[in-house]
PDB file of C-alpha atoms in Angstrom:
ATOM      1  CA  ASP Z 146      -4.181 -24.810 -53.652  1.00 76.00           C
ATOM      2  CA  ALA Z 147      -1.690 -27.640 -53.885  1.00 83.00           C
ATOM      3  CA  LYS Z 148      -2.701 -30.795 -55.707  1.00 89.00           C
ATOM      4  CA  THR Z 149      -3.071 -33.907 -53.563  1.00 95.00           C
ATOM      5  CA  THR Z 150      -2.662 -37.518 -54.651  1.00 95.00           C
ATOM      6  CA  GLN Z 151      -4.397 -40.459 -52.982  1.00 97.00           C
ATOM      7  CA  PRO Z 152      -4.737 -44.154 -53.835  1.00 97.00           C
ATOM      8  CA  PRO Z 153      -8.129 -44.821 -55.431  1.00 97.00           C
ATOM      9  CA  SER Z 154      -9.058 -47.612 -53.047  1.00 97.00           C
ATOM     10  CA  MET Z 155      -8.014 -49.410 -49.881  1.00 98.00           C
ATOM     11  CA  ASP Z 156      -9.327 -52.262 -47.779  1.00 97.00           C
ATOM     12  CA  CYS Z 157      -9.132 -52.700 -44.031  1.00 96.00           C
ATOM     13  CA  ALA Z 158     -10.283 -55.376 -41.614  1.00 97.00           C
ATOM     14  CA  GLU Z 159     -12.808 -54.347 -38.995  1.00 97.00           C
ATOM     15  CA  GLY Z 160     -11.122 -53.523 -35.689  1.00 97.00           C
ATOM     16  CA  ARG Z 161      -7.758 -52.851 -37.287  1.00 97.00           C
ATOM     17  CA  ALA Z 162      -6.191 -49.451 -37.878  1.00 97.00           C
ATOM     18  CA  ALA Z 163      -6.822 -47.867 -41.270  1.00 98.00           C
ATOM     19  CA  ASN Z 164      -3.924 -45.779 -42.543  1.00 98.00           C
ATOM     20  CA  LEU Z 165      -4.829 -43.570 -45.494  1.00 98.00           C
ATOM     21  CA  PRO Z 166      -1.910 -41.869 -47.260  1.00 98.00           C
ATOM     22  CA  CYS Z 167      -1.883 -38.566 -49.102  1.00 98.00           C
ATOM     23  CA  ASN Z 168       0.866 -36.889 -51.109  1.00 97.00           C
ATOM     24  CA  HIS Z 169       0.971 -33.091 -51.363  1.00 95.00           C
ATOM     25  CA  SER Z 170       4.507 -32.424 -52.512  1.00 92.00           C
ATOM     26  CA  THR Z 171       3.817 -28.862 -53.706  1.00 92.00           C
ATOM     27  CA  ILE Z 172       2.065 -27.700 -50.542  1.00 92.00           C
ATOM     28  CA  SER Z 173       2.951 -24.175 -49.502  1.00 88.00           C
ATOM     29  CA  GLY Z 174       3.730 -22.934 -46.033  1.00 87.00           C
ATOM     30  CA  ASN Z 175       0.295 -21.462 -45.357  1.00 85.00           C
ATOM     31  CA  GLU Z 176      -1.724 -24.414 -46.634  1.00 89.00           C
ATOM     32  CA  TYR Z 177      -3.387 -26.725 -44.168  1.00 91.00           C
ATOM     33  CA  VAL Z 178      -4.115 -30.389 -44.803  1.00 94.00           C
ATOM     34  CA  TYR Z 179      -7.823 -31.176 -44.384  1.00 94.00           C
ATOM     35  CA  TRP Z 180      -9.480 -34.572 -44.364  1.00 97.00           C
ATOM     36  CA  TYR Z 181     -13.142 -35.145 -45.134  1.00 98.00           C
ATOM     37  CA  ARG Z 182     -15.069 -38.331 -45.764  1.00 98.00           C
ATOM     38  CA  GLN Z 183     -18.273 -38.988 -47.628  1.00 98.00           C
ATOM     39  CA  ILE Z 184     -20.548 -41.885 -46.922  1.00 96.00           C
ATOM     40  CA  HIS Z 185     -22.844 -42.844 -49.778  1.00 89.00           C
ATOM     41  CA  SER Z 186     -25.764 -40.426 -50.284  1.00 86.00           C
ATOM     42  CA  GLN Z 187     -24.550 -38.059 -47.560  1.00 94.00           C
ATOM     43  CA  GLY Z 188     -22.622 -34.803 -47.637  1.00 96.00           C
ATOM     44  CA  PRO Z 189     -18.902 -34.718 -46.863  1.00 97.00           C
ATOM     45  CA  GLN Z 190     -18.085 -34.937 -43.174  1.00 97.00           C
ATOM     46  CA  TYR Z 191     -15.180 -33.004 -41.694  1.00 96.00           C
ATOM     47  CA  ILE Z 192     -12.665 -35.247 -39.918  1.00 97.00           C
ATOM     48  CA  ILE Z 193      -9.537 -33.325 -38.988  1.00 95.00           C
ATOM     49  CA  HIS Z 194      -7.034 -30.762 -40.231  1.00 92.00           C
ATOM     50  CA  GLY Z 195      -3.493 -29.674 -39.455  1.00 92.00           C
ATOM     51  CA  LEU Z 196      -0.649 -27.441 -40.569  1.00 91.00           C
ATOM     52  CA  LYS Z 197       2.586 -29.113 -39.502  1.00 91.00           C
ATOM     53  CA  ASN Z 198       2.063 -30.730 -36.133  1.00 88.00           C
ATOM     54  CA  ASN Z 199       0.375 -34.074 -35.711  1.00 93.00           C
ATOM     55  CA  GLU Z 200      -3.254 -33.758 -34.671  1.00 95.00           C
ATOM     56  CA  THR Z 201      -5.680 -36.077 -32.912  1.00 96.00           C
ATOM     57  CA  ASN Z 202      -9.377 -35.834 -32.195  1.00 95.00           C
ATOM     58  CA  GLU Z 203     -12.151 -38.250 -31.309  1.00 95.00           C
ATOM     59  CA  MET Z 204     -12.418 -39.465 -34.885  1.00 95.00           C
ATOM     60  CA  ALA Z 205      -8.866 -39.847 -36.125  1.00 97.00           C
ATOM     61  CA  SER Z 206      -5.206 -38.897 -36.011  1.00 98.00           C
ATOM     62  CA  LEU Z 207      -3.360 -36.916 -38.650  1.00 98.00           C
ATOM     63  CA  ILE Z 208       0.351 -37.481 -39.122  1.00 97.00           C
ATOM     64  CA  ILE Z 209       2.159 -34.909 -41.277  1.00 96.00           C
ATOM     65  CA  THR Z 210       5.745 -35.556 -42.343  1.00 96.00           C
ATOM     66  CA  GLU Z 211       8.383 -33.078 -41.292  1.00 94.00           C
ATOM     67  CA  ASP Z 212       8.822 -31.782 -44.851  1.00 94.00           C
ATOM     68  CA  ARG Z 213       4.998 -31.534 -45.134  1.00 95.00           C
ATOM     69  CA  LYS Z 214       5.035 -33.291 -48.482  1.00 95.00           C
ATOM     70  CA  SER Z 215       2.799 -36.112 -47.330  1.00 96.00           C
ATOM     71  CA  SER Z 216       0.421 -37.067 -44.570  1.00 97.00           C
ATOM     72  CA  THR Z 217      -1.460 -40.065 -43.210  1.00 98.00           C
ATOM     73  CA  LEU Z 218      -4.931 -40.204 -41.733  1.00 98.00           C
ATOM     74  CA  ILE Z 219      -5.254 -42.916 -39.132  1.00 98.00           C
ATOM     75  CA  LEU Z 220      -8.543 -44.428 -38.008  1.00 97.00           C
ATOM     76  CA  PRO Z 221      -7.351 -46.405 -34.987  1.00 96.00           C
ATOM     77  CA  HIS Z 222     -10.082 -49.055 -34.846  1.00 95.00           C
ATOM     78  CA  ALA Z 223     -11.985 -49.140 -38.098  1.00 97.00           C
ATOM     79  CA  THR Z 224     -15.644 -50.172 -38.069  1.00 97.00           C
ATOM     80  CA  LEU Z 225     -17.994 -51.039 -40.909  1.00 97.00           C
ATOM     81  CA  ARG Z 226     -19.452 -47.524 -40.602  1.00 96.00           C
ATOM     82  CA  ASP Z 227     -16.088 -46.082 -41.600  1.00 97.00           C
ATOM     83  CA  THR Z 228     -16.584 -47.386 -45.145  1.00 98.00           C
ATOM     84  CA  ALA Z 229     -16.570 -44.178 -47.197  1.00 98.00           C
ATOM     85  CA  VAL Z 230     -14.644 -42.073 -49.696  1.00 98.00           C
ATOM     86  CA  TYR Z 231     -11.902 -40.146 -47.905  1.00 98.00           C
ATOM     87  CA  TYR Z 232     -10.683 -36.858 -49.328  1.00 98.00           C
ATOM     88  CA  CYS Z 233      -7.358 -35.203 -48.538  1.00 97.00           C
ATOM     89  CA  ILE Z 234      -7.378 -31.483 -49.371  1.00 95.00           C
ATOM     90  CA  ALA Z 235      -4.717 -28.783 -49.172  1.00 92.00           C
ATOM     91  CA  LYS Z 236      -6.309 -25.453 -48.343  1.00 88.00           C
ATOM     92  CA  ARG Z 237      -5.075 -22.047 -47.403  1.00 82.00           C
ATOM     93  CA  GLY Z 238      -5.960 -21.372 -43.788  1.00 69.00           C
ATOM     94  CA  GLU Z 239      -6.298 -17.628 -44.043  1.00 58.00           C
ATOM     95  CA  THR Z 240      -8.789 -15.175 -42.682  1.00 52.00           C
ATOM     96  CA  SER Z 241     -10.792 -15.089 -45.896  1.00 52.00           C
ATOM     97  CA  GLY Z 242     -13.005 -17.992 -46.777  1.00 63.00           C
ATOM     98  CA  SER Z 243     -11.669 -20.157 -49.540  1.00 77.00           C
ATOM     99  CA  ARG Z 244     -12.961 -23.106 -51.464  1.00 87.00           C
ATOM    100  CA  LEU Z 245     -12.247 -26.741 -50.807  1.00 92.00           C
ATOM    101  CA  THR Z 246     -10.814 -28.413 -53.906  1.00 92.00           C
ATOM    102  CA  PHE Z 247     -11.766 -32.067 -53.811  1.00 94.00           C
ATOM    103  CA  GLY Z 248      -9.963 -34.740 -55.804  1.00 91.00           C
ATOM    104  CA  GLU Z 249     -11.329 -38.223 -56.362  1.00 91.00           C
ATOM    105  CA  GLY Z 250     -10.358 -39.447 -52.900  1.00 96.00           C
ATOM    106  CA  THR Z 251      -9.756 -42.941 -51.575  1.00 98.00           C
ATOM    107  CA  GLN Z 252     -12.587 -45.449 -51.321  1.00 97.00           C
ATOM    108  CA  LEU Z 253     -12.003 -47.194 -48.000  1.00 98.00           C
ATOM    109  CA  THR Z 254     -13.839 -50.465 -47.552  1.00 98.00           C
ATOM    110  CA  VAL Z 255     -13.872 -51.944 -44.062  1.00 98.00           C
ATOM    111  CA  ASN Z 256     -14.465 -55.677 -44.204  1.00 97.00           C
ATOM    112  CA  PRO Z 257     -15.961 -57.810 -41.398  1.00 95.00           C
TER     113      PRO Z 257
ATOM    114  CA  ASP R 219     -26.371 -27.581 -33.220  1.00 55.00           C
ATOM    115  CA  THR R 220     -28.768 -28.885 -35.857  1.00 77.00           C
ATOM    116  CA  GLY R 221     -26.268 -28.954 -38.691  1.00 94.00           C
ATOM    117  CA  VAL R 222     -26.630 -27.641 -42.235  1.00 97.00           C
ATOM    118  CA  SER R 223     -30.105 -28.261 -43.607  1.00 97.00           C
ATOM    119  CA  GLN R 224     -30.980 -28.483 -47.303  1.00 98.00           C
ATOM    120  CA  ASP R 225     -34.378 -28.586 -48.921  1.00 97.00           C
ATOM    121  CA  PRO R 226     -35.606 -30.431 -50.863  1.00 97.00           C
ATOM    122  CA  ARG R 227     -33.517 -33.597 -50.637  1.00 96.00           C
ATOM    123  CA  HIS R 228     -34.590 -34.691 -54.090  1.00 97.00           C
ATOM    124  CA  LYS R 229     -35.939 -32.757 -57.069  1.00 97.00           C
ATOM    125  CA  ILE R 230     -37.077 -34.206 -60.370  1.00 97.00           C
ATOM    126  CA  THR R 231     -37.981 -31.796 -63.118  1.00 97.00           C
ATOM    127  CA  LYS R 232     -38.299 -31.553 -66.861  1.00 97.00           C
ATOM    128  CA  ARG R 233     -35.648 -29.956 -69.006  1.00 97.00           C
ATOM    129  CA  GLY R 234     -36.236 -26.244 -69.388  1.00 97.00           C
ATOM    130  CA  GLN R 235     -37.916 -25.741 -66.023  1.00 97.00           C
ATOM    131  CA  ASN R 236     -36.563 -23.516 -63.259  1.00 98.00           C
ATOM    132  CA  VAL R 237     -35.637 -24.971 -59.884  1.00 98.00           C
ATOM    133  CA  THR R 238     -34.722 -23.417 -56.548  1.00 98.00           C
ATOM    134  CA  PHE R 239     -32.919 -25.019 -53.636  1.00 97.00           C
ATOM    135  CA  ARG R 240     -32.655 -23.752 -50.083  1.00 98.00           C
ATOM    136  CA  CYS R 241     -29.827 -24.056 -47.585  1.00 98.00           C
ATOM    137  CA  ASP R 242     -30.026 -23.237 -43.876  1.00 97.00           C
ATOM    138  CA  PRO R 243     -26.522 -23.040 -42.417  1.00 97.00           C
ATOM    139  CA  ILE R 244     -25.463 -23.792 -38.876  1.00 95.00           C
ATOM    140  CA  SER R 245     -26.679 -20.860 -36.809  1.00 92.00           C
ATOM    141  CA  GLU R 246     -24.108 -18.091 -36.365  1.00 87.00           C
ATOM    142  CA  HIS R 247     -22.015 -19.363 -39.275  1.00 91.00           C
ATOM    143  CA  ASN R 248     -21.207 -16.304 -41.343  1.00 90.00           C
ATOM    144  CA  ARG R 249     -19.808 -18.143 -44.366  1.00 92.00           C
ATOM    145  CA  LEU R 250     -21.849 -20.238 -46.760  1.00 95.00           C
ATOM    146  CA  TYR R 251     -20.708 -22.269 -49.755  1.00 96.00           C
ATOM    147  CA  TRP R 252     -22.392 -24.070 -52.624  1.00 97.00           C
ATOM    148  CA  TYR R 253     -20.822 -27.076 -54.358  1.00 97.00           C
ATOM    149  CA  ARG R 254     -21.954 -29.438 -57.075  1.00 97.00           C
ATOM    150  CA  GLN R 255     -21.159 -33.134 -57.245  1.00 97.00           C
ATOM    151  CA  THR R 256     -21.674 -35.500 -60.168  1.00 95.00           C
ATOM    152  CA  LEU R 257     -21.564 -39.257 -59.923  1.00 91.00           C
ATOM    153  CA  GLY R 258     -18.127 -40.643 -59.128  1.00 89.00           C
ATOM    154  CA  GLN R 259     -16.518 -37.233 -58.725  1.00 93.00           C
ATOM    155  CA  GLY R 260     -15.630 -35.114 -55.720  1.00 94.00           C
ATOM    156  CA  PRO R 261     -17.637 -31.954 -55.020  1.00 96.00           C
ATOM    157  CA  GLU R 262     -16.827 -28.884 -57.140  1.00 96.00           C
ATOM    158  CA  PHE R 263     -17.022 -25.359 -55.771  1.00 95.00           C
ATOM    159  CA  LEU R 264     -19.713 -23.065 -57.169  1.00 96.00           C
ATOM    160  CA  THR R 265     -19.908 -19.958 -54.997  1.00 96.00           C
ATOM    161  CA  TYR R 266     -19.244 -18.507 -51.550  1.00 92.00           C
ATOM    162  CA  PHE R 267     -20.931 -15.920 -49.318  1.00 93.00           C
ATOM    163  CA  GLN R 268     -19.656 -14.062 -46.319  1.00 91.00           C
ATOM    164  CA  ASN R 269     -22.757 -12.798 -44.542  1.00 92.00           C
ATOM    165  CA  GLU R 270     -24.950 -11.495 -47.388  1.00 93.00           C
ATOM    166  CA  ALA R 271     -22.090 -10.675 -49.759  1.00 93.00           C
ATOM    167  CA  GLN R 272     -21.287 -13.098 -52.575  1.00 93.00           C
ATOM    168  CA  LEU R 273     -17.503 -12.965 -52.615  1.00 90.00           C
ATOM    169  CA  GLU R 274     -16.506 -15.637 -55.102  1.00 90.00           C
ATOM    170  CA  LYS R 275     -18.068 -17.439 -58.052  1.00 92.00           C
ATOM    171  CA  SER R 276     -16.685 -20.354 -60.006  1.00 91.00           C
ATOM    172  CA  ARG R 277     -16.610 -20.449 -63.784  1.00 89.00           C
ATOM    173  CA  LEU R 278     -18.971 -23.410 -63.364  1.00 85.00           C
ATOM    174  CA  LEU R 279     -21.662 -20.955 -62.278  1.00 87.00           C
ATOM    175  CA  SER R 280     -23.122 -20.073 -65.660  1.00 89.00           C
ATOM    176  CA  ASP R 281     -25.555 -17.204 -66.154  1.00 93.00           C
ATOM    177  CA  ARG R 282     -28.421 -19.661 -65.678  1.00 96.00           C
ATOM    178  CA  PHE R 283     -27.369 -20.065 -62.066  1.00 96.00           C
ATOM    179  CA  SER R 284     -27.986 -17.490 -59.365  1.00 96.00           C
ATOM    180  CA  ALA R 285     -27.414 -17.662 -55.643  1.00 97.00           C
ATOM    181  CA  GLU R 286     -28.582 -15.323 -52.940  1.00 96.00           C
ATOM    182  CA  ARG R 287     -28.206 -14.923 -49.221  1.00 96.00           C
ATOM    183  CA  PRO R 288     -30.391 -11.880 -48.582  1.00 92.00           C
ATOM    184  CA  LYS R 289     -30.215 -11.587 -44.813  1.00 87.00           C
ATOM    185  CA  GLY R 290     -26.963 -13.366 -44.235  1.00 86.00           C
ATOM    186  CA  SER R 291     -28.716 -16.453 -42.938  1.00 91.00           C
ATOM    187  CA  PHE R 292     -30.305 -18.956 -45.339  1.00 96.00           C
ATOM    188  CA  SER R 293     -29.333 -19.100 -48.998  1.00 98.00           C
ATOM    189  CA  THR R 294     -31.083 -20.082 -52.209  1.00 98.00           C
ATOM    190  CA  LEU R 295     -29.614 -21.460 -55.418  1.00 98.00           C
ATOM    191  CA  GLU R 296     -31.749 -21.092 -58.530  1.00 97.00           C
ATOM    192  CA  ILE R 297     -31.156 -22.774 -61.854  1.00 97.00           C
ATOM    193  CA  GLN R 298     -33.082 -21.373 -64.797  1.00 97.00           C
ATOM    194  CA  ARG R 299     -33.895 -23.290 -67.996  1.00 97.00           C
ATOM    195  CA  THR R 300     -32.463 -26.520 -66.630  1.00 97.00           C
ATOM    196  CA  GLU R 301     -30.428 -28.771 -68.917  1.00 96.00           C
ATOM    197  CA  GLN R 302     -29.574 -32.476 -68.743  1.00 95.00           C
ATOM    198  CA  GLY R 303     -26.062 -31.597 -67.623  1.00 94.00           C
ATOM    199  CA  ASP R 304     -27.410 -29.906 -64.510  1.00 96.00           C
ATOM    200  CA  SER R 305     -28.293 -33.296 -63.031  1.00 97.00           C
ATOM    201  CA  ALA R 306     -26.117 -33.550 -59.945  1.00 97.00           C
ATOM    202  CA  MET R 307     -26.040 -33.347 -56.177  1.00 97.00           C
ATOM    203  CA  TYR R 308     -25.995 -29.740 -54.969  1.00 98.00           C
ATOM    204  CA  LEU R 309     -24.249 -29.401 -51.625  1.00 98.00           C
ATOM    205  CA  CYS R 310     -24.257 -26.515 -49.190  1.00 98.00           C
ATOM    206  CA  ALA R 311     -21.649 -25.955 -46.504  1.00 97.00           C
ATOM    207  CA  SER R 312     -21.155 -23.354 -43.810  1.00 95.00           C
ATOM    208  CA  SER R 313     -18.323 -22.226 -41.595  1.00 91.00           C
ATOM    209  CA  LEU R 314     -17.524 -19.673 -38.950  1.00 87.00           C
ATOM    210  CA  GLY R 315     -14.803 -17.260 -39.912  1.00 79.00           C
ATOM    211  CA  GLN R 316     -13.602 -15.042 -37.134  1.00 70.00           C
ATOM    212  CA  GLY R 317     -10.359 -13.539 -36.009  1.00 63.00           C
ATOM    213  CA  GLY R 318      -7.372 -15.135 -37.630  1.00 57.00           C
ATOM    214  CA  ARG R 319      -8.786 -18.600 -38.122  1.00 62.00           C
ATOM    215  CA  ASN R 320     -11.062 -20.089 -40.707  1.00 62.00           C
ATOM    216  CA  GLN R 321     -13.060 -22.877 -39.164  1.00 81.00           C
ATOM    217  CA  PRO R 322     -13.772 -26.069 -41.116  1.00 89.00           C
ATOM    218  CA  GLN R 323     -16.677 -26.167 -43.511  1.00 93.00           C
ATOM    219  CA  HIS R 324     -19.577 -28.375 -42.484  1.00 95.00           C
ATOM    220  CA  PHE R 325     -21.796 -29.831 -45.176  1.00 97.00           C
ATOM    221  CA  GLY R 326     -25.454 -30.626 -45.514  1.00 97.00           C
ATOM    222  CA  ASP R 327     -26.650 -33.831 -47.172  1.00 96.00           C
ATOM    223  CA  GLY R 328     -27.411 -32.079 -50.428  1.00 97.00           C
ATOM    224  CA  THR R 329     -30.244 -31.775 -52.918  1.00 98.00           C
ATOM    225  CA  ARG R 330     -30.185 -34.373 -55.671  1.00 97.00           C
ATOM    226  CA  LEU R 331     -31.447 -32.891 -58.939  1.00 98.00           C
ATOM    227  CA  SER R 332     -32.600 -35.123 -61.777  1.00 97.00           C
ATOM    228  CA  ILE R 333     -33.494 -33.606 -65.145  1.00 96.00           C
ATOM    229  CA  LEU R 334     -35.858 -35.655 -67.297  1.00 92.00           C
TER     230      LEU R 334
END
């Protein structure tokens, strides 16, 4: 799986949009971009994933650049409960199950 | 949908003892994964089951570790002769793999193991 690079930490004001970047310059054509987050003392929580088109669900939006070398997770109106470590993962989306390879992620702190 | 359930949530044991953890996946999920997470690091993959078959094992899974999923439902992870370095959070995840798509993995809240 392609290596991903994320900033170690970010801050965001409550109510504002949080934009979390991720670089995956060596991503291959069959690798999806997955985002998970982990709140302290809990297991990782799935947020969203995509291949090349932008995706949106009730939690967030995922913007993938046209060359697929980077992406941005957007939390449109961050709340204090969004404070967590956010992981960007490149993973083959094939029929067989495959592991998630977590990096160190981005610690997002939402401030009041 | 009750989510992935792990038991116990915390386990404290003395070095050299054996421990066993249980994971109950989301019902009808045919794939089950075990990960390990140490403080300040992201989770690391240990092993993966499709139904009752163990299809992949990480090099992290030493011969003191064994995982089973006998009926393709719940799974157990056993660590024999525990060592200080085994102290970690052990996470279980499950997913539904069908047709041409692999659905996202959903995680439990883990079992935190502390070795005295």
